[in-house]
């Protein structure tokens, strides 16, 4: 710690401090590449779920920053000994929790390039390539998804990369809100009502709260296991009618293709048909499920998308793109820009004033923005739609295999029909009496499996039922990992039965 | 294009698609390191401001994504021939526009590690190291800035990394808003009033609009060149009194240390003294200027920070950290969490329920979040506070030198006293009659300089005066670049005088 050799950055006392010497950069970055390749090579040797206790790091690190530079070797030793034990290894092939966050060499290279240029593309002039490549790539992905041209720059709409779904929902909600308030007046803010199913991601109600929607007017509409946890158009229509009768203004409906709990799919066409009659903005959150729709056999889940106002999909979930990258398409970019534009003097420039260019700062919450499209561009070119389709199909195939394994063991049940690469299931011990005991057994099984460090799953509750989620999708996962995880789960069940 | 050799990813027809083979990763990432090191080495050979025309890229790229994979060599040729010409080279040593975005080898390595792990730290359990290192690093930077312990985890507050200042302002504004509405009731949303000077970044009013603040209640308080464009506590107090008299509820004051136009510094202590009497939340946006406060000779700009509620600083601006990284400290994390927390079943876990851990998803807009603290950790350790201080001082020294050069030429004037590393100045041609002619001459000079591609500056208008902004800070900038830029500016002025 703190020792200075010829490889450490020059100390301030010794003269010029040059933190971006190209040859020093080259040397250290090559070392980091090897560190990372080695990490990927041995990732299976780490416990998937970190087994540390809260505040584990606090006692290991100094409480103030060092005054003198430290050599990179010492820092990397600490990464190995202090950081890696505290990491839940999302890239492990034995990670089946949440939705896995998929990655790829091409995306990593794209991210390196993005970092390299560090071009801050708030407006076109600040880095034209950043804006223009994003426009191209957003149209490319729209083509791969067979979105109508009303969502493309080559048509009448357009797309933009947000950080996460939360922001995609927030900015479209604000666009819809301001469009409505433009008609009714600011005093009607507390009268606006918004809709989603009780399966919609919590990010929706959070975005509504941030945007100043009256919490009393955020509707969480009921779904059922019989209805596949999809939002019923009739339920939606009743809620809208009820709100209208109460003097409220129906504003925004957030539909989902592939909910987080169980990958339920809302019938977006039928819902949009209802919404249109009431002037309600319809958003499709297909953060996870949308990626599958690049395959013809899954595309029907997006049927009716031509009727909605906006769509968001997160390639960081299932299109090999690393965090964070959420693609948002809108039919009326003007409504986003009216709600989110700024025009300070220090950013004024001729191309922006001529309206011949897109300034993406007016499509998002922040001003600064990274050159994120490079990642998606490299992924799509380096793999081609063909390989991306086969990647989706491979994950679905493995999930189908896991589903068959669950069904083959009478102690287990598949709790929700599988649609994509997530299997919801539970352990039903023979001697269990009632739902309370079943839930406790599944909680114990989950803790035991995750505690081994050999696989990681998560849980949910849907339709009042506690269930385990086995989400296939980590980039490195192969059939053998799924088989090993199933064996582990059965081993856990055996142990629980013996002890009960 | 589209040719397949042994180095391209396996085509879907040929069998297993493996987008993260560690050895293929190693090979390609090493190539990318060399590409980037070479780019940094020859960065001065590119025009700083991209000289392309709008839609330049549209005609060069196909309008649909490739079905078959393409070799990385072909893609990298296109990066060189199609992307780089469209980049405004923010890392060029001749970049003096906006505020430069500073970078370093250590931050690049940290970003590679962050990408490598791709650990999604929405809550503690999802990757304990991600949360805990962020807590350590936020305390470290708070120590370096001599923030009071009321902003530290080791004290009674805490910090979190946001993407940009926009989000830091938005989340604190929402926390303040919900605190107020908790007292007054939701119907008072349209009565909340917010304050900032007319020099405050446009992101402030945008955040207010997003949060549903009545646009009629967003106060942009006047400043003057005589007052150094700082917000006067008396002006603030009058505005608050006026709003109170009109039945409004004063909510939030956004102060700035280092405004974007001219690096003005609001007197935060005196303003906070006023705000306290009215229960107004005070935020300090020191995105740029705050970094200088790690040097004792600049720290007085943060005097009074112990009296405010929240502080944000963007190390991506002046602490060598690449985009995007905005540090936000708050005195009362509970107020953030109350406004932004979510608790869906699929994220529930024992550590969160025991309240023994921090779940950063409740401190931000989004759910997913990257392991960004690695970047700051590597920067602070690899360079030490000593080198970071000398980096700040070196930029300020170069800006001071530029200021002297401007003052040495009677055709130019420094328009605002320099405080940090930005010099605001203008060309005053001998024959210019009136402000209109002076402004036109400066616009022409700016276009000419930027059109050469040999240096890049931007402009602003403050106190009604059009001026040029020369912002020193790109990591690779040395004295010789500043001298060359000054020579270029004089050359432009000579040309304009000859032609006039």
CSV table of N, CA, C and O in Angstrom, one decimal, chain A residues 54-153:
chain,number,residue,atom,x,y,z
A,54,UNK,N,-23.6,-8.2,6.1
A,54,UNK,CA,-23.7,-6.7,6.0
A,54,UNK,C,-22.5,-6.1,6.7
A,54,UNK,O,-22.1,-6.5,7.7
A,55,UNK,N,-22.0,-5.0,6.0
A,55,UNK,CA,-20.9,-4.2,6.5
A,55,UNK,C,-19.5,-5.0,6.4
A,55,UNK,O,-18.6,-4.5,7.1
A,56,UNK,N,-19.5,-6.0,5.6
A,56,UNK,CA,-18.2,-6.8,5.6
A,56,UNK,C,-17.0,-6.0,5.1
A,56,UNK,O,-15.9,-6.2,5.5
A,57,UNK,N,-17.3,-5.0,4.2
A,57,UNK,CA,-16.2,-4.2,3.6
A,57,UNK,C,-15.7,-3.1,4.5
A,57,UNK,O,-14.5,-2.7,4.4
A,58,UNK,N,-16.6,-2.6,5.3
A,58,UNK,CA,-16.3,-1.4,6.2
A,58,UNK,C,-15.0,-1.6,7.0
A,58,UNK,O,-14.2,-0.7,7.0
A,59,UNK,N,-14.9,-2.8,7.5
A,59,UNK,CA,-13.7,-3.0,8.4
A,59,UNK,C,-12.4,-3.2,7.6
A,59,UNK,O,-11.3,-3.1,8.2
A,60,UNK,N,-12.6,-3.5,6.3
A,60,UNK,CA,-11.4,-3.9,5.5
A,60,UNK,C,-10.7,-2.7,4.9
A,60,UNK,O,-9.6,-2.8,4.5
A,61,UNK,N,-11.5,-1.6,4.7
A,61,UNK,CA,-11.0,-0.5,3.9
A,61,UNK,C,-10.7,0.7,4.8
A,61,UNK,O,-11.5,0.9,5.8
A,62,UNK,N,-9.7,1.5,4.5
A,62,UNK,CA,-9.5,2.7,5.3
A,62,UNK,C,-10.7,3.6,5.2
A,62,UNK,O,-11.5,3.6,4.2
A,63,UNK,N,-10.9,4.5,6.1
A,63,UNK,CA,-12.1,5.4,6.1
A,63,UNK,C,-11.9,6.7,5.4
A,63,UNK,O,-12.8,7.5,5.3
A,64,UNK,N,-10.7,7.0,5.0
A,64,UNK,CA,-10.4,8.2,4.3
A,64,UNK,C,-9.5,7.8,3.0
A,64,UNK,O,-8.9,6.8,3.0
A,65,UNK,N,-9.6,8.6,2.0
A,65,UNK,CA,-8.9,8.3,0.8
A,65,UNK,C,-7.4,8.5,1.0
A,65,UNK,O,-6.9,9.3,1.8
A,66,UNK,N,-6.6,7.7,0.2
A,66,UNK,CA,-5.1,7.9,0.4
A,66,UNK,C,-4.7,9.2,-0.2
A,66,UNK,O,-5.2,9.7,-1.2
A,67,UNK,N,-3.6,9.8,0.5
A,67,UNK,CA,-3.1,11.1,-0.1
A,67,UNK,C,-2.1,10.8,-1.2
A,67,UNK,O,-2.1,11.4,-2.2
A,68,UNK,N,-1.3,9.7,-1.0
A,68,UNK,CA,-0.3,9.3,-2.0
A,68,UNK,C,-0.9,8.2,-2.9
A,68,UNK,O,-1.7,7.4,-2.5
A,69,UNK,N,-0.4,8.2,-4.2
A,69,UNK,CA,-0.9,7.1,-5.1
A,69,UNK,C,-0.5,5.7,-4.6
A,69,UNK,O,0.5,5.6,-3.9
A,70,UNK,N,-1.2,4.8,-5.0
A,70,UNK,CA,-0.9,3.4,-4.7
A,70,UNK,C,-0.7,2.6,-6.1
A,70,UNK,O,-1.4,3.0,-7.0
A,71,UNK,N,0.1,1.6,-6.1
A,71,UNK,CA,0.3,0.9,-7.4
A,71,UNK,C,-0.9,0.1,-7.7
A,71,UNK,O,-1.6,-0.4,-6.9
A,72,UNK,N,-1.1,0.0,-9.0
A,72,UNK,CA,-2.3,-0.8,-9.5
A,72,UNK,C,-2.2,-2.2,-9.1
A,72,UNK,O,-3.3,-2.8,-8.8
A,73,UNK,N,-1.0,-2.8,-8.9
A,73,UNK,CA,-1.0,-4.2,-8.5
A,73,UNK,C,-1.6,-4.4,-7.1
A,73,UNK,O,-2.3,-5.3,-6.8
A,74,UNK,N,-1.4,-3.4,-6.2
A,74,UNK,CA,-1.9,-3.5,-4.9
A,74,UNK,C,-3.4,-3.4,-4.9
A,74,UNK,O,-4.2,-4.1,-4.2
A,75,UNK,N,-3.9,-2.5,-5.8
A,75,UNK,CA,-5.4,-2.3,-5.9
A,75,UNK,C,-6.0,-3.6,-6.4
A,75,UNK,O,-7.0,-4.0,-5.9
A,76,UNK,N,-5.4,-4.2,-7.4
A,76,UNK,CA,-6.0,-5.4,-8.0
A,76,UNK,C,-6.0,-6.5,-7.1
A,76,UNK,O,-6.9,-7.4,-7.1
A,77,UNK,N,-5.0,-6.6,-6.2
A,77,UNK,CA,-5.0,-7.6,-5.1
A,77,UNK,C,-6.2,-7.4,-4.2
A,77,UNK,O,-6.8,-8.4,-3.8
A,78,UNK,N,-6.5,-6.2,-4.0
A,78,UNK,CA,-7.7,-5.9,-3.1
A,78,UNK,C,-9.0,-6.2,-3.9
A,78,UNK,O,-10.0,-6.6,-3.2
A,79,UNK,N,-9.0,-6.0,-5.2
A,79,UNK,CA,-10.2,-6.4,-5.9
A,79,UNK,C,-10.4,-7.9,-5.7
A,79,UNK,O,-11.6,-8.3,-5.5
A,80,UNK,N,-9.3,-8.6,-5.8
A,80,UNK,CA,-9.5,-10.1,-5.7
A,80,UNK,C,-9.9,-10.5,-4.3
A,80,UNK,O,-10.8,-11.3,-4.1
A,81,UNK,N,-9.3,-9.9,-3.3
A,81,UNK,CA,-9.5,-10.4,-1.9
A,81,UNK,C,-10.6,-9.7,-1.2
A,81,UNK,O,-11.2,-10.3,-0.3
A,82,UNK,N,-11.0,-8.5,-1.6
A,82,UNK,CA,-12.0,-7.7,-0.8
A,82,UNK,C,-13.3,-7.5,-1.6
A,82,UNK,O,-14.4,-7.6,-1.1
A,83,UNK,N,-13.2,-7.3,-2.9
A,83,UNK,CA,-14.3,-7.0,-3.7
A,83,UNK,C,-15.0,-8.3,-4.2
A,83,UNK,O,-16.2,-8.4,-4.1
A,84,UNK,N,-14.3,-9.1,-4.9
A,84,UNK,CA,-14.9,-10.3,-5.5
A,84,UNK,C,-15.7,-11.2,-4.5
A,84,UNK,O,-16.8,-11.6,-4.8
A,85,UNK,N,-15.2,-11.3,-3.2
A,85,UNK,CA,-16.1,-12.1,-2.3
A,85,UNK,C,-17.4,-11.4,-2.0
A,85,UNK,O,-18.4,-12.1,-1.6
A,86,UNK,N,-17.5,-10.1,-2.3
A,86,UNK,CA,-18.8,-9.4,-2.0
A,86,UNK,C,-19.6,-9.3,-3.3
A,86,UNK,O,-20.7,-8.6,-3.2
A,87,UNK,N,-19.2,-9.9,-4.3
A,87,UNK,CA,-20.0,-9.8,-5.6
A,87,UNK,C,-20.9,-11.0,-5.7
A,87,UNK,O,-20.5,-12.2,-5.5
A,88,UNK,N,-22.2,-10.7,-6.0
A,88,UNK,CA,-23.1,-11.8,-6.5
A,88,UNK,C,-22.8,-11.9,-8.0
A,88,UNK,O,-23.0,-10.9,-8.8
A,89,UNK,N,-22.3,-13.0,-8.4
A,89,UNK,CA,-21.8,-13.1,-9.8
A,89,UNK,C,-22.9,-13.3,-10.8
A,89,UNK,O,-23.3,-14.4,-11.2
A,90,UNK,N,-23.4,-12.2,-11.3
A,90,UNK,CA,-24.5,-12.2,-12.3
A,90,UNK,C,-24.1,-12.9,-13.6
A,90,UNK,O,-25.0,-13.3,-14.3
A,91,UNK,N,-22.8,-12.9,-13.9
A,91,UNK,CA,-22.4,-13.6,-15.1
A,91,UNK,C,-22.1,-15.1,-15.0
A,91,UNK,O,-21.8,-15.8,-15.9
A,92,UNK,N,-22.2,-15.6,-13.7
A,92,UNK,CA,-22.0,-17.0,-13.5
A,92,UNK,C,-23.1,-17.8,-14.3
A,92,UNK,O,-24.2,-17.4,-14.4
A,93,UNK,N,-22.6,-18.9,-14.9
A,93,UNK,CA,-23.6,-19.8,-15.6
A,93,UNK,C,-24.6,-20.4,-14.7
A,93,UNK,O,-25.6,-21.0,-15.1
A,94,UNK,N,-24.3,-20.3,-13.4
A,94,UNK,CA,-25.3,-20.8,-12.4
A,94,UNK,C,-26.2,-19.8,-11.8
A,94,UNK,O,-26.8,-20.0,-10.7
A,95,UNK,N,-26.2,-18.6,-12.4
A,95,UNK,CA,-27.1,-17.5,-12.0
A,95,UNK,C,-28.5,-17.7,-12.7
A,95,UNK,O,-28.6,-17.6,-13.9
A,96,UNK,N,-29.5,-17.9,-11.9
A,96,UNK,CA,-30.9,-18.1,-12.4
A,96,UNK,C,-31.9,-17.2,-11.7
A,96,UNK,O,-33.0,-17.4,-11.7
A,97,UNK,N,-31.3,-16.1,-11.1
A,97,UNK,CA,-32.2,-15.2,-10.3
A,97,UNK,C,-32.8,-14.1,-11.1
A,97,UNK,O,-32.3,-13.8,-12.3
A,98,UNK,N,-33.7,-13.3,-10.5
A,98,UNK,CA,-34.3,-12.1,-11.2
A,98,UNK,C,-34.5,-12.4,-12.7
A,98,UNK,O,-35.0,-13.5,-13.0
A,99,UNK,N,-34.1,-11.4,-13.5
A,99,UNK,CA,-33.8,-11.8,-14.9
A,99,UNK,C,-32.3,-11.7,-15.1
A,99,UNK,O,-31.8,-10.6,-14.7
A,100,UNK,N,-31.6,-12.6,-15.6
A,100,UNK,CA,-30.2,-12.5,-15.8
A,100,UNK,C,-29.9,-11.3,-16.7
A,100,UNK,O,-30.7,-10.8,-17.5
A,101,UNK,N,-28.7,-10.7,-16.5
A,101,UNK,CA,-28.3,-9.6,-17.3
A,101,UNK,C,-27.3,-10.1,-18.3
A,101,UNK,O,-26.2,-10.5,-17.9
A,102,UNK,N,-27.6,-10.2,-19.5
A,102,UNK,CA,-26.8,-10.9,-20.5
A,102,UNK,C,-25.7,-10.0,-21.1
A,102,UNK,O,-25.9,-8.7,-21.2
A,103,UNK,N,-24.6,-10.6,-21.5
A,103,UNK,CA,-23.4,-9.9,-21.9
A,103,UNK,C,-22.8,-10.6,-23.1
A,103,UNK,O,-23.3,-11.7,-23.5
A,104,UNK,N,-21.8,-10.0,-23.7
A,104,UNK,CA,-21.1,-10.6,-24.8
A,104,UNK,C,-19.8,-9.8,-25.1
A,104,UNK,O,-19.6,-8.7,-24.6
A,105,UNK,N,-18.9,-10.5,-25.8
A,105,UNK,CA,-17.7,-9.8,-26.1
A,105,UNK,C,-17.9,-8.6,-27.0
A,105,UNK,O,-17.3,-7.5,-26.7
A,106,UNK,N,-18.8,-8.7,-27.9
A,106,UNK,CA,-19.1,-7.5,-28.8
A,106,UNK,C,-19.6,-6.3,-28.0
A,106,UNK,O,-19.1,-5.2,-28.2
A,107,UNK,N,-20.4,-6.6,-27.0
A,107,UNK,CA,-20.9,-5.5,-26.2
A,107,UNK,C,-19.8,-4.9,-25.3
A,107,UNK,O,-19.8,-3.7,-25.1
A,108,UNK,N,-19.0,-5.7,-24.8
A,108,UNK,CA,-17.9,-5.3,-24.0
A,108,UNK,C,-17.0,-4.3,-24.8
A,108,UNK,O,-16.6,-3.3,-24.4
A,109,UNK,N,-16.7,-4.8,-26.1
A,109,UNK,CA,-15.9,-4.0,-26.9
A,109,UNK,C,-16.6,-2.6,-27.2
A,109,UNK,O,-15.9,-1.6,-27.3
A,110,UNK,N,-17.9,-2.7,-27.4
A,110,UNK,CA,-18.6,-1.5,-27.7
A,110,UNK,C,-18.6,-0.5,-26.5
A,110,UNK,O,-18.5,0.7,-26.7
A,111,UNK,N,-18.6,-1.1,-25.3
A,111,UNK,CA,-18.6,-0.3,-24.1
A,111,UNK,C,-17.2,0.3,-24.0
A,111,UNK,O,-17.0,1.5,-23.6
A,112,UNK,N,-16.1,-0.4,-24.3
A,112,UNK,CA,-14.8,0.1,-24.3
A,112,UNK,C,-14.7,1.3,-25.2
A,112,UNK,O,-14.1,2.3,-24.9
A,113,UNK,N,-15.2,1.2,-26.4
A,113,UNK,CA,-15.2,2.3,-27.4
A,113,UNK,C,-15.9,3.5,-26.9
A,113,UNK,O,-15.5,4.6,-27.0
A,114,UNK,N,-17.1,3.2,-26.3
A,114,UNK,CA,-17.9,4.3,-25.8
A,114,UNK,C,-17.2,5.1,-24.7
A,114,UNK,O,-17.1,6.3,-24.7
A,115,UNK,N,-16.5,4.3,-23.8
A,115,UNK,CA,-15.7,5.0,-22.8
A,115,UNK,C,-14.5,5.7,-23.4
A,115,UNK,O,-14.3,6.8,-23.0
A,116,UNK,N,-13.9,5.1,-24.3
A,116,UNK,CA,-12.7,5.6,-25.0
A,116,UNK,C,-13.0,7.0,-25.5
A,116,UNK,O,-12.3,8.0,-25.2
A,117,UNK,N,-14.1,7.2,-26.3
A,117,UNK,CA,-14.4,8.5,-26.9
A,117,UNK,C,-14.9,9.5,-25.9
A,117,UNK,O,-14.7,10.7,-26.0
A,118,UNK,N,-15.6,9.0,-24.9
A,118,UNK,CA,-16.2,9.8,-23.8
A,118,UNK,C,-16.9,11.0,-24.4
A,118,UNK,O,-16.8,12.1,-23.9
A,119,UNK,N,-17.5,10.8,-25.6
A,119,UNK,CA,-18.2,12.0,-26.2
A,119,UNK,C,-19.6,12.1,-25.6
A,119,UNK,O,-20.3,11.2,-25.5
A,120,UNK,N,-19.8,13.4,-25.2
A,120,UNK,CA,-21.0,13.7,-24.5
A,120,UNK,C,-22.1,14.2,-25.4
A,120,UNK,O,-22.1,15.4,-25.8
A,121,UNK,N,-22.9,13.3,-25.9
A,121,UNK,CA,-23.8,13.7,-27.0
A,121,UNK,C,-25.1,14.3,-26.6
A,121,UNK,O,-26.2,13.8,-27.0
A,122,UNK,N,-25.1,15.4,-25.8
A,122,UNK,CA,-26.4,16.0,-25.4
A,122,UNK,C,-27.1,16.6,-26.5
A,122,UNK,O,-28.3,16.5,-26.6
A,123,UNK,N,-26.3,17.2,-27.5
A,123,UNK,CA,-27.0,17.6,-28.7
A,123,UNK,C,-26.2,17.1,-29.9
A,123,UNK,O,-25.1,16.5,-29.7
A,124,UNK,N,-26.7,17.3,-31.1
A,124,UNK,CA,-26.1,16.8,-32.3
A,124,UNK,C,-24.6,17.3,-32.4
A,124,UNK,O,-23.7,16.5,-32.6
A,125,UNK,N,-24.5,18.6,-32.2
A,125,UNK,CA,-23.1,19.2,-32.5
A,125,UNK,C,-22.1,18.6,-31.5
A,125,UNK,O,-20.9,18.5,-31.9
A,126,UNK,N,-22.5,18.3,-30.3
A,126,UNK,CA,-21.5,17.9,-29.3
A,126,UNK,C,-20.8,16.6,-29.7
A,126,UNK,O,-19.8,16.2,-29.2
A,127,UNK,N,-21.4,15.8,-30.6
A,127,UNK,CA,-20.8,14.7,-31.2
A,127,UNK,C,-21.8,14.0,-32.2
A,127,UNK,O,-22.6,13.1,-31.8
A,128,UNK,N,-21.8,14.5,-33.4
A,128,UNK,CA,-22.8,14.0,-34.4
A,128,UNK,C,-22.9,12.5,-34.5
A,128,UNK,O,-24.0,12.0,-34.7
A,129,UNK,N,-21.7,11.8,-34.5
A,129,UNK,CA,-21.8,10.4,-34.7
A,129,UNK,C,-22.6,9.7,-33.6
A,129,UNK,O,-23.3,8.7,-33.8
A,130,UNK,N,-22.5,10.3,-32.4
A,130,UNK,CA,-23.2,9.7,-31.2
A,130,UNK,C,-24.7,9.7,-31.5
A,130,UNK,O,-25.4,8.7,-31.3
A,131,UNK,N,-25.2,10.9,-31.9
A,131,UNK,CA,-26.7,11.0,-32.2
A,131,UNK,C,-27.1,10.2,-33.4
A,131,UNK,O,-28.1,9.4,-33.4
A,132,UNK,N,-26.3,10.3,-34.5
A,132,UNK,CA,-26.7,9.6,-35.7
A,132,UNK,C,-26.6,8.1,-35.7
A,132,UNK,O,-27.5,7.4,-36.2
A,133,UNK,N,-25.6,7.6,-35.0
A,133,UNK,CA,-25.5,6.1,-34.9
A,133,UNK,C,-26.7,5.6,-34.0
A,133,UNK,O,-27.2,4.5,-34.3
A,134,UNK,N,-27.0,6.4,-33.0
A,134,UNK,CA,-28.2,5.9,-32.2
A,134,UNK,C,-29.5,5.9,-33.0
A,134,UNK,O,-30.3,5.0,-32.8
A,135,UNK,N,-29.6,6.9,-33.9
A,135,UNK,CA,-30.8,6.9,-34.7
A,135,UNK,C,-30.8,5.6,-35.6
A,135,UNK,O,-31.9,5.0,-35.8
A,136,UNK,N,-29.7,5.3,-36.2
A,136,UNK,CA,-29.6,4.1,-37.1
A,136,UNK,C,-29.9,2.9,-36.3
A,136,UNK,O,-30.7,2.0,-36.7
A,137,UNK,N,-29.2,2.7,-35.2
A,137,UNK,CA,-29.3,1.5,-34.4
A,137,UNK,C,-30.8,1.3,-33.8
A,137,UNK,O,-31.3,0.2,-33.8
A,138,UNK,N,-31.4,2.4,-33.4
A,138,UNK,CA,-32.8,2.3,-32.9
A,138,UNK,C,-33.7,1.8,-34.1
A,138,UNK,O,-34.6,1.1,-33.9
A,139,UNK,N,-33.5,2.3,-35.3
A,139,UNK,CA,-34.2,1.8,-36.4
A,139,UNK,C,-33.9,0.4,-36.7
A,139,UNK,O,-34.8,-0.4,-37.0
A,140,UNK,N,-32.7,0.0,-36.6
A,140,UNK,CA,-32.3,-1.4,-36.8
A,140,UNK,C,-33.0,-2.3,-35.9
A,140,UNK,O,-33.6,-3.3,-36.3
A,141,UNK,N,-33.0,-2.0,-34.6
A,141,UNK,CA,-33.7,-2.9,-33.7
A,141,UNK,C,-35.2,-2.9,-33.9
A,141,UNK,O,-35.8,-3.9,-33.7
A,142,UNK,N,-35.7,-1.8,-34.3
A,142,UNK,CA,-37.2,-1.7,-34.6
A,142,UNK,C,-37.5,-2.6,-35.8
A,142,UNK,O,-38.5,-3.3,-35.8
A,143,UNK,N,-36.6,-2.6,-36.8
A,143,UNK,CA,-36.7,-3.6,-37.9
A,143,UNK,C,-36.7,-5.0,-37.4
A,143,UNK,O,-37.5,-5.8,-37.8
A,144,UNK,N,-35.7,-5.3,-36.6
A,144,UNK,CA,-35.6,-6.7,-36.1
A,144,UNK,C,-36.8,-7.1,-35.4
A,144,UNK,O,-37.2,-8.3,-35.4
A,145,UNK,N,-37.5,-6.2,-34.7
A,145,UNK,CA,-38.7,-6.5,-33.9
A,145,UNK,C,-40.0,-6.4,-34.8
A,145,UNK,O,-41.1,-6.6,-34.3
A,146,UNK,N,-39.8,-6.0,-36.1
A,146,UNK,CA,-40.9,-5.7,-36.9
A,146,UNK,C,-41.9,-4.7,-36.3
A,146,UNK,O,-43.1,-4.8,-36.4
A,147,UNK,N,-41.3,-3.7,-35.7
A,147,UNK,CA,-42.2,-2.6,-35.3
A,147,UNK,C,-42.6,-1.8,-36.5
A,147,UNK,O,-41.9,-1.7,-37.5
A,148,UNK,N,-43.8,-1.2,-36.4
A,148,UNK,CA,-44.2,-0.4,-37.6
A,148,UNK,C,-43.4,0.8,-37.8
A,148,UNK,O,-42.7,1.3,-36.9
A,149,UNK,N,-43.4,1.4,-39.0
A,149,UNK,CA,-42.5,2.5,-39.3
A,149,UNK,C,-42.9,3.8,-38.5
A,149,UNK,O,-42.1,4.7,-38.5
A,150,UNK,N,-44.1,3.7,-37.9
A,150,UNK,CA,-44.5,4.9,-37.1
A,150,UNK,C,-43.6,5.0,-35.9
A,150,UNK,O,-43.7,6.0,-35.2
A,151,UNK,N,-42.7,4.0,-35.6
A,151,UNK,CA,-41.8,4.1,-34.5
A,151,UNK,C,-40.3,4.3,-34.9
A,151,UNK,O,-39.4,4.3,-34.1
A,152,UNK,N,-40.2,4.5,-36.3
A,152,UNK,CA,-38.8,4.6,-36.8
A,152,UNK,C,-38.5,6.0,-37.3
A,152,UNK,O,-39.4,6.7,-37.7
A,153,UNK,N,-37.3,6.4,-37.2
A,153,UNK,CA,-36.9,7.7,-37.8
A,153,UNK,C,-37.1,7.7,-39.3
A,153,UNK,O,-37.4,8.7,-39.9
